[in-house]
PDB file of C-alpha atoms in Angstrom:
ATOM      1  CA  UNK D   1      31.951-250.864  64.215  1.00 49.00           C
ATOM      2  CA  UNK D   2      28.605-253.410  63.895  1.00 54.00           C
ATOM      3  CA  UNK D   3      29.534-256.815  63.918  1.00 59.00           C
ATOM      4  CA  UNK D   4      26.657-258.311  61.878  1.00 59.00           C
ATOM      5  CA  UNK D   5      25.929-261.639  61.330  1.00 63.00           C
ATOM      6  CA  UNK D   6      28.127-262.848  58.595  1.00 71.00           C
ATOM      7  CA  UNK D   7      26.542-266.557  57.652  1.00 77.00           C
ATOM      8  CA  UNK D   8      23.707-264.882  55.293  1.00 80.00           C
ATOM      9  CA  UNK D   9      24.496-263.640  51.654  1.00 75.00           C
ATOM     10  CA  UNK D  10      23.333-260.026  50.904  1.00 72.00           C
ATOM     11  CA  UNK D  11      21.044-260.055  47.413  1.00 66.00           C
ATOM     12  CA  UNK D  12      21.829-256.924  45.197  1.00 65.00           C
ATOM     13  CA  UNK D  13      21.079-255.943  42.186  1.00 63.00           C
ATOM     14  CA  UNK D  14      21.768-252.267  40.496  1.00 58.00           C
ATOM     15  CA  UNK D  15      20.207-252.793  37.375  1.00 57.00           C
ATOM     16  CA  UNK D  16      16.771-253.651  35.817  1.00 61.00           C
ATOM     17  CA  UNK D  17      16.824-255.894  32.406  1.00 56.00           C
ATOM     18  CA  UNK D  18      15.720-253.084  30.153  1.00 55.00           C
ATOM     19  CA  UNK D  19      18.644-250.715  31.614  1.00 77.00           C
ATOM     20  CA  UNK D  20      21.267-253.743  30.675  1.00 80.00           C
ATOM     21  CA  UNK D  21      20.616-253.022  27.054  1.00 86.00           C
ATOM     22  CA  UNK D  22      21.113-249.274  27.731  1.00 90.00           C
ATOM     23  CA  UNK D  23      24.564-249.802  29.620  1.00 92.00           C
ATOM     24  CA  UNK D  24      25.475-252.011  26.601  1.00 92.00           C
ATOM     25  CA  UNK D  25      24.863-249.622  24.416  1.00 94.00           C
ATOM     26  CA  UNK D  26      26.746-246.556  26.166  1.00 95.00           C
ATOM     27  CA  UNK D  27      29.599-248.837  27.053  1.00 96.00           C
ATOM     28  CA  UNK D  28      30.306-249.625  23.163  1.00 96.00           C
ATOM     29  CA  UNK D  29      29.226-246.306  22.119  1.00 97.00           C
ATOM     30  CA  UNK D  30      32.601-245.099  24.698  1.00 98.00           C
ATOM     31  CA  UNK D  31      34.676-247.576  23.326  1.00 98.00           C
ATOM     32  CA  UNK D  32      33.963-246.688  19.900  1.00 98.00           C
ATOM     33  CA  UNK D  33      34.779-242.998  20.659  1.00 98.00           C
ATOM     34  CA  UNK D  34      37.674-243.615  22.893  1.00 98.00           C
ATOM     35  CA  UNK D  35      39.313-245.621  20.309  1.00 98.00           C
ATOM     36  CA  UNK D  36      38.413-243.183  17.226  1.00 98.00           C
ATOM     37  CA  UNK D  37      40.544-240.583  19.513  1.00 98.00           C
ATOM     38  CA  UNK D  38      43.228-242.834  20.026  1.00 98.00           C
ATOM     39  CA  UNK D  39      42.448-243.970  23.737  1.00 98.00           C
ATOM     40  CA  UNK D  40      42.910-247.702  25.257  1.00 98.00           C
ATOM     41  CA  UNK D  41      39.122-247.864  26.198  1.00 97.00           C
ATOM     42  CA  UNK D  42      40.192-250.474  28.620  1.00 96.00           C
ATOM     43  CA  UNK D  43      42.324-248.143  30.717  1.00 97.00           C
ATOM     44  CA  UNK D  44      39.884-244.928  30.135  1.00 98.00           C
ATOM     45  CA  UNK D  45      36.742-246.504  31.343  1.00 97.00           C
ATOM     46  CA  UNK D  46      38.560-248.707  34.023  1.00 96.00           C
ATOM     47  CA  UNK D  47      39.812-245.285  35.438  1.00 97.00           C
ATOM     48  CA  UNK D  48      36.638-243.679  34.880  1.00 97.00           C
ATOM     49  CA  UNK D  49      35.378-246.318  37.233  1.00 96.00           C
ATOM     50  CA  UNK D  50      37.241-246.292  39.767  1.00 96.00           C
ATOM     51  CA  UNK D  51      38.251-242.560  40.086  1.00 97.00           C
ATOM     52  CA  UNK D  52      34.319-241.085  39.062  1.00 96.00           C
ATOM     53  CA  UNK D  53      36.478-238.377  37.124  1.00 97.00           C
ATOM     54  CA  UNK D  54      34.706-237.709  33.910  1.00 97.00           C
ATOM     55  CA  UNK D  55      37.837-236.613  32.391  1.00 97.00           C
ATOM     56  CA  UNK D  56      39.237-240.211  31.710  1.00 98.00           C
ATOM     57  CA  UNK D  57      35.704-240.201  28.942  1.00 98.00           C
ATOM     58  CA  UNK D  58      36.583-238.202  25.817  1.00 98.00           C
ATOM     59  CA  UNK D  59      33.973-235.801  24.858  1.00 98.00           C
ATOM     60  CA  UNK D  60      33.845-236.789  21.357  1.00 98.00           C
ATOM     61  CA  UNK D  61      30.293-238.176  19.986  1.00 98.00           C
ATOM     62  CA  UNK D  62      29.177-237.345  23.218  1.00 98.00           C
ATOM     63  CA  UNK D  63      30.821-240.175  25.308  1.00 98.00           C
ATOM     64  CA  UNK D  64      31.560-238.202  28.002  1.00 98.00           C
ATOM     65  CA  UNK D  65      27.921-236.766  28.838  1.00 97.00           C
ATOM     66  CA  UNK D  66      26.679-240.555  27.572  1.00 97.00           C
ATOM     67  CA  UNK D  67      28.611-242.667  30.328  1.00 97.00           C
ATOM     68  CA  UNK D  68      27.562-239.692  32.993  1.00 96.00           C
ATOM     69  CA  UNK D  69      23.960-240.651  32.816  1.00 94.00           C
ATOM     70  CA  UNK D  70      24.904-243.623  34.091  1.00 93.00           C
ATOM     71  CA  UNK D  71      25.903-244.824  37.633  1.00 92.00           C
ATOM     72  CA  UNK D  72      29.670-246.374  38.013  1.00 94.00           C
ATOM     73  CA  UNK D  73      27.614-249.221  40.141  1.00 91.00           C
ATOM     74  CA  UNK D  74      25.638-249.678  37.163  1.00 89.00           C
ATOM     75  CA  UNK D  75      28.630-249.859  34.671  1.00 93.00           C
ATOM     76  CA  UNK D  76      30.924-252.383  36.878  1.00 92.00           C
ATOM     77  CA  UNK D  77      27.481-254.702  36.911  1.00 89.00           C
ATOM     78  CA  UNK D  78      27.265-254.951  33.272  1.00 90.00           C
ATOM     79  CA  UNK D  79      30.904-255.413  32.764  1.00 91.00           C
ATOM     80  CA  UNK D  80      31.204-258.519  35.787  1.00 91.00           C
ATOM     81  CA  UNK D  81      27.834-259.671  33.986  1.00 89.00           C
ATOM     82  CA  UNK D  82      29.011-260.014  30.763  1.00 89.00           C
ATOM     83  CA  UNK D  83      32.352-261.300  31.698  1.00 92.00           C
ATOM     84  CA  UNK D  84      31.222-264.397  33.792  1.00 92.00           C
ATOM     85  CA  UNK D  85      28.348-264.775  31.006  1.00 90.00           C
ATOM     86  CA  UNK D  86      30.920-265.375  28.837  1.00 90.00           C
ATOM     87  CA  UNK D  87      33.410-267.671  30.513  1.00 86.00           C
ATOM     88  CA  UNK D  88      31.502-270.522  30.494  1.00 76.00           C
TER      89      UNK D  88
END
């Protein structure tokens, strides 16, 4: 295993502004859907997340192909963004 050197902070960043707007978008768009079909979009998209299994996404308005044009990276990004955004 590389032992790097561990005093420097890595810079990353998944998403450009004008794709922020778009993950919005497709995030509430899922919700929406999930909810209209009786899901806890919490739960669904949390385990779509983690897992990469499109099956925890209904299909319904499209939600499903929607979120899958996205990257998971991209998704968790948005969600830590606007929930630190938020807290203060």
């Amino acid at each position: 295993m590389r032992q790097g050197n561990n005093s420097h902070t890595q810079k990353i960043s998944f998403i450009g502004k004008e794709s922020k707007s778009e993950v919005r978008r497709t995030l509430e768009d899922v919700r929406y859907a999930l909810e209209e079909k009786g899901y806890d979009p919490f739960v669904q998209i949390v385990g779509y997340i983690l897992s990469g299994d499109p099956t925890y996404i209904t299909a319904h308005k499209n939600a499903r192909s929607l979120i899958g044009r996205l990257e998971r990276d991209e998704l968790l990004e948005e969600i830590v963004y606007y929930y630190l955004e938020n807290r203060r």
